[in-house]
Structure formats: structure tokens, C-alpha cells
Amino acid sequence: MRISLLQTDIVWGDPSANQVKAGEMLKSLPKSDVYVLPEMFSTGFATQPEGLAEEDGSSLRWMKVMAANLDAAIAGSVATCVVTDGKKSYHNRFYFVKPDGTCEYYDKHHLFTYGGEHHRFTPGEKKVVVEFRGVRFLLQVCYDMRFPVFARNNDVTPYDVALYVGSWPTSRIDAWTVLAHARAIENQCYVAAVDRVGTDPSCEYCGGTMLIDAYGKTVAECERDKECGITADIDMETLAEFRRKFPVLNDAD
């Protein structure tokens, strides 16, 4: 399987502009099975969702169109407003859209309390694994990276690739790098860690987008402080052989 990771410079609060930008990047990359965008790729990371969170589903519709056109899955999180019985709730929703138009999603479980995300967003309760073209993907969002127990690879929710989409600031980028490698090693999986570049009203971002294999080796990575994309292969045969020869997961708590 081939996967592409997009390290974008997000235009604050402008879904249309970000859809155009991401669409151009998607088309410029080598043909892949899965394309992954950063956290809240359509607006930038917001802890105050009013006026930014999407209620009309425009980014989800765009993802479905791109998935169909590219015959690939498109993944990324969107600040989403859901109206139920006249009441609004806000979710940091990680969509995984398949080329046939079907969609699965994960709502961010660990909300970023340091930044106040928990005051307005509703946390997800379920761990979500999506299967696509024979590969199982764990969906995770940014701050989830710091909580390894929730992401544990086990018999109940087994997976092959952990997708972490983030808006992880430059000031803490060393932690992002170390934690991403740790998640790959301890779970004997690939980790696709996708971060943004640029600035928003609160933070500066330098990227740090990379694909890491189960040995903890960086397979491919984006250049820091540059809007770009990377494409690499996920070798399922090598992963299965490593797990067979060195069955760490069998001894997990």
C-alpha cells in the first residue's frame, strides 16, 4: 500500500481556500491509496469553534469528491458542528473517506485542556479502527499522542497503521517526534504523524510530518518549515514477518 502525507500551511478560518490548496497538493503527489491531511485542515486548530466549525459539511463533501476522483481514501480532521434537537455540539472529527463515498470517523478523545478545547468540544468515547484495502488504520488526533494506553494495539482493536493528525506547535516539536517513534515501537505498527506548518492566532508550526515503521525507523519525512507532501510504501509482508518473529504484542498487559 502507498500512503501520502500532506504538510499544509492552513489559511485561518477559510475552508474554501484550504480545500483548493489541499486539492492542488493532492494532485501533485504520486498516486497513493491513502492521503492524510493535518488536524482541522479546513480552518486551523480552534478551541473556540463558534463561527469556525463547519455545520454544512462542505469539507466532508470535498473529501468525498477527492476520494472518488483519486480512487483513494482521504483522511483528516475537521472542526464539526452537529445540531441535534436544536442544540449544537462541537467535535474535532477525524474523517476517513473511501473512494466509494462511504465514511467512518473518530471524535478526538483527549481534548487539549491546556488550550481550553474541552470547554466547547465534546470528546469522543470510542477507539476507532478502519480497514481499507487490507490494512487496518487507527484514527488518532494530536493530543492523543501523549496517551499510549488508549492507543494500545491489542486483540480487541488490532491495527497496522496509526494515523496521528496534528496541529503540534514548534515549541513542543521534540516531544511530537519522540512520542511518534515510541508509539510505532511499542505497538509494532507504522505511524503516520501529520503536522502543519505556518501560524495561527495562537501558535507557530514547523511541521514534523513523517512515516515511521515498526522498528522505529523514519521511512520518510517532510522538510521542516515547508509546505510539502511525502509518499511512501507500507510493507505489510515485512510488518507481518516482524510481528511473527518478535511477538511483542503477545506479551502486552
Coordinates of C-alpha atoms in Angstrom, one line a residue:
M1 CA 0.0 0.0 0.0
R2 CA 1.1 3.5 -0.7
I3 CA 0.4 6.5 1.6
S4 CA 0.9 10.2 1.1
L5 CA 1.1 12.7 4.0
L6 CA 0.3 16.4 3.4
Q7 CA 2.1 19.1 5.5
T8 CA 0.0 22.2 4.7
D9 CA 0.0 25.8 5.7
I10 CA -3.6 26.3 6.7
V11 CA -5.4 29.5 5.9
W12 CA -7.1 30.6 9.1
G13 CA -10.9 30.1 9.1
D14 CA -11.2 29.6 5.3
P15 CA -12.4 26.1 4.3
S16 CA -12.7 27.0 0.6
A17 CA -9.2 28.3 0.4
N18 CA -7.8 25.3 2.3
Q19 CA -9.8 22.9 0.1
V20 CA -8.3 24.4 -3.0
K21 CA -4.8 24.4 -1.6
A22 CA -5.1 20.8 -0.4
G23 CA -6.6 19.7 -3.7
E24 CA -3.6 21.1 -5.7
M25 CA -1.2 19.3 -3.4
L26 CA -3.1 16.0 -3.6
K27 CA -3.0 16.1 -7.4
S28 CA 0.8 16.9 -7.4
L29 CA 1.7 13.8 -5.3
P30 CA 2.4 10.3 -6.7
K31 CA -0.7 8.1 -6.9
S32 CA -1.5 6.7 -3.5
D33 CA -4.1 4.5 -1.8
V34 CA -4.4 6.9 1.2
Y35 CA -3.8 10.6 1.6
V36 CA -3.7 12.2 5.1
L37 CA -4.2 15.8 6.0
P38 CA -3.5 17.6 9.3
E39 CA -5.8 18.3 12.2
M40 CA -8.6 20.8 11.4
F41 CA -7.1 21.1 7.9
S42 CA -10.0 23.3 6.7
T43 CA -9.9 26.0 9.3
G44 CA -6.8 25.7 11.5
F45 CA -7.0 24.4 15.1
A46 CA -9.7 26.3 17.1
T47 CA -10.6 25.9 20.7
Q48 CA -13.5 28.4 20.2
P49 CA -15.5 26.8 17.5
E50 CA -18.3 29.3 17.0
G51 CA -18.0 30.8 13.6
L52 CA -15.3 28.3 12.5
A53 CA -16.8 24.8 13.0
E54 CA -18.5 23.5 9.9
E55 CA -22.2 22.9 10.1
D56 CA -22.8 22.5 6.3
G57 CA -20.4 19.6 5.8
S58 CA -18.6 21.3 3.0
S59 CA -15.2 19.8 3.8
L60 CA -16.6 16.3 4.1
R61 CA -18.3 16.7 0.7
W62 CA -15.0 17.9 -0.8
M63 CA -13.2 14.9 0.7
K64 CA -15.7 12.5 -0.9
V65 CA -15.2 14.2 -4.3
M66 CA -11.4 14.0 -4.0
A67 CA -11.6 10.3 -2.8
A68 CA -13.7 9.4 -5.8
N69 CA -11.5 11.3 -8.3
L70 CA -8.3 9.8 -6.9
D71 CA -9.7 6.3 -6.3
A72 CA -8.2 6.6 -2.8
A73 CA -9.0 7.2 0.8
I74 CA -8.8 10.8 2.1
A75 CA -8.3 11.3 5.9
G76 CA -8.1 14.4 8.1
S77 CA -9.9 16.1 10.9
V78 CA -12.5 18.9 10.7
A79 CA -14.0 21.1 13.3
T80 CA -17.6 20.0 13.0
C81 CA -20.9 21.4 14.4
V82 CA -23.7 18.9 14.9
V83 CA -27.2 20.0 15.5
T84 CA -29.5 17.6 17.5
D85 CA -33.0 18.7 18.5
G86 CA -32.0 22.3 18.0
K87 CA -28.9 22.0 20.2
K88 CA -25.4 22.4 18.8
S89 CA -22.4 20.3 19.8
Y90 CA -18.9 20.6 18.5
H91 CA -16.5 17.8 17.6
N92 CA -12.9 17.6 16.5
R93 CA -13.9 14.9 14.0
F94 CA -11.3 12.8 12.1
Y95 CA -12.9 11.6 8.9
F96 CA -11.6 8.6 6.8
V97 CA -13.4 8.8 3.5
K98 CA -13.2 5.9 1.0
P99 CA -13.5 6.3 -2.8
D100 CA -17.0 4.7 -2.9
G101 CA -18.2 7.7 -0.8
T102 CA -18.5 5.7 2.5
C103 CA -17.1 7.4 5.5
E104 CA -16.0 6.4 9.0
Y105 CA -15.0 8.9 11.7
Y106 CA -13.4 9.2 15.1
D107 CA -14.1 12.1 17.5
K108 CA -11.0 13.2 19.4
H109 CA -11.0 11.6 22.8
H110 CA -8.3 13.5 24.6
L111 CA -9.3 17.1 24.3
F112 CA -6.5 19.7 24.8
T113 CA -7.4 21.1 28.2
Y114 CA -4.2 23.3 28.3
G115 CA -5.7 25.2 25.4
G116 CA -9.3 25.1 26.5
E117 CA -10.5 22.7 23.9
H118 CA -12.6 20.8 26.5
H119 CA -14.7 23.8 27.2
R120 CA -16.5 23.8 23.9
F121 CA -15.8 20.5 22.2
T122 CA -17.4 17.1 23.0
P123 CA -14.9 14.3 23.5
G124 CA -15.3 11.0 21.6
E125 CA -15.6 7.8 23.7
K126 CA -14.8 5.1 21.1
K127 CA -11.4 4.0 19.8
V128 CA -11.8 3.7 16.0
V129 CA -10.0 1.3 13.6
V130 CA -10.8 1.5 9.9
E131 CA -10.0 -1.3 7.4
F132 CA -9.1 -0.3 3.9
R133 CA -7.5 -2.4 1.1
G134 CA -6.4 -5.0 3.6
V135 CA -4.7 -2.5 6.0
R136 CA -6.2 -1.6 9.4
F137 CA -5.8 2.1 10.4
L138 CA -6.2 3.5 13.9
L139 CA -7.5 7.1 13.9
Q140 CA -6.0 9.5 16.4
V141 CA -5.8 13.3 16.8
C142 CA -2.9 15.4 18.0
Y143 CA -3.0 15.4 21.9
D144 CA -3.9 11.6 21.7
M145 CA -0.2 11.1 21.0
R146 CA 0.5 11.6 24.7
F147 CA -1.7 8.8 25.9
P148 CA -0.3 5.4 24.9
V149 CA -2.8 3.2 26.9
F150 CA -5.7 4.4 24.7
A151 CA -3.8 3.6 21.6
R152 CA -2.6 0.2 22.7
N153 CA -2.5 -2.4 19.8
N154 CA -4.3 -5.4 21.1
D155 CA -6.7 -8.3 20.2
V156 CA -9.8 -6.2 20.8
T157 CA -8.8 -3.4 18.4
P158 CA -5.8 -4.6 16.3
Y159 CA -4.3 -2.3 13.7
D160 CA -1.4 -1.9 11.4
V161 CA -1.0 1.8 10.9
A162 CA -1.7 4.6 13.5
L163 CA -2.7 7.9 11.8
Y164 CA -1.9 10.9 14.0
V165 CA -3.1 14.2 12.6
G166 CA -2.0 17.2 14.5
S167 CA -1.5 20.9 15.0
W168 CA 1.5 20.4 17.2
P169 CA 3.4 23.7 17.8
T170 CA 7.1 24.3 17.2
S171 CA 7.7 24.9 20.9
R172 CA 6.9 21.2 21.6
I173 CA 8.0 19.5 18.4
D174 CA 10.7 17.4 20.1
A175 CA 8.0 15.7 22.1
W176 CA 6.0 15.0 19.0
T177 CA 9.0 13.4 17.3
V178 CA 9.9 11.2 20.3
L179 CA 6.3 10.2 21.1
A180 CA 5.6 9.2 17.4
H181 CA 8.6 6.9 17.4
A182 CA 7.6 5.4 20.7
R183 CA 4.0 4.7 19.5
A184 CA 5.4 2.8 16.5
I185 CA 7.9 0.7 18.5
E186 CA 5.5 -0.2 21.4
N187 CA 2.6 -1.1 19.1
Q188 CA 4.7 -2.8 16.4
C189 CA 3.0 -0.7 13.7
Y190 CA 3.6 2.0 11.2
V191 CA 2.9 5.6 12.5
A192 CA 1.9 8.3 10.1
A193 CA 2.3 11.6 12.0
V194 CA 1.0 14.5 10.0
D195 CA 1.5 18.1 11.3
R196 CA 1.1 21.5 9.7
V197 CA 3.3 24.5 9.1
G198 CA 2.7 28.2 9.3
T199 CA 1.0 30.2 12.0
D200 CA -2.5 30.8 13.5
P201 CA -3.6 33.4 16.1
S202 CA -2.0 31.4 18.9
C203 CA 0.9 29.3 17.7
E204 CA 3.7 28.7 15.2
Y205 CA 4.1 25.4 13.5
C206 CA 7.2 23.9 11.8
G207 CA 5.8 20.6 10.5
G208 CA 7.4 17.3 11.6
T209 CA 5.3 15.2 9.3
M210 CA 6.8 11.6 8.9
L211 CA 6.1 8.0 8.4
I212 CA 7.8 5.6 10.9
D213 CA 8.0 1.8 10.7
A214 CA 7.5 -0.7 13.4
Y215 CA 11.3 -0.8 14.2
G216 CA 11.1 2.9 15.0
K217 CA 12.9 4.0 11.8
T218 CA 11.8 7.0 9.9
V219 CA 10.8 5.9 6.4
A220 CA 10.1 9.3 5.0
E221 CA 9.7 12.8 6.4
C222 CA 8.8 16.3 5.2
E223 CA 11.3 19.2 5.4
R224 CA 10.7 21.4 8.4
D225 CA 9.0 24.8 7.9
K226 CA 8.0 23.9 4.3
E227 CA 4.6 23.2 2.8
C228 CA 5.1 19.8 1.1
G229 CA 4.0 16.2 0.9
I230 CA 5.7 12.9 1.1
T231 CA 4.8 9.5 -0.3
A232 CA 6.0 6.1 0.9
D233 CA 5.0 2.4 0.9
I234 CA 3.6 0.4 3.8
D235 CA 5.1 -3.1 3.5
M236 CA 2.6 -5.4 5.1
E237 CA 4.6 -8.5 4.5
T238 CA 7.6 -7.1 6.3
L239 CA 5.4 -6.0 9.2
A240 CA 3.7 -9.4 9.5
E241 CA 7.1 -11.2 9.4
F242 CA 8.5 -8.9 12.1
R243 CA 5.5 -9.5 14.3
R244 CA 5.8 -13.2 13.8
K245 CA 9.5 -13.4 14.6
F246 CA 9.4 -10.9 17.5
P247 CA 5.8 -11.3 19.0
V248 CA 6.0 -8.4 21.5
L249 CA 2.3 -7.8 21.3
N250 CA 1.6 -11.3 22.7
D251 CA 3.2 -10.2 26.0
A252 CA 1.4 -6.9 26.4
D253 CA -0.6 -6.1 29.5

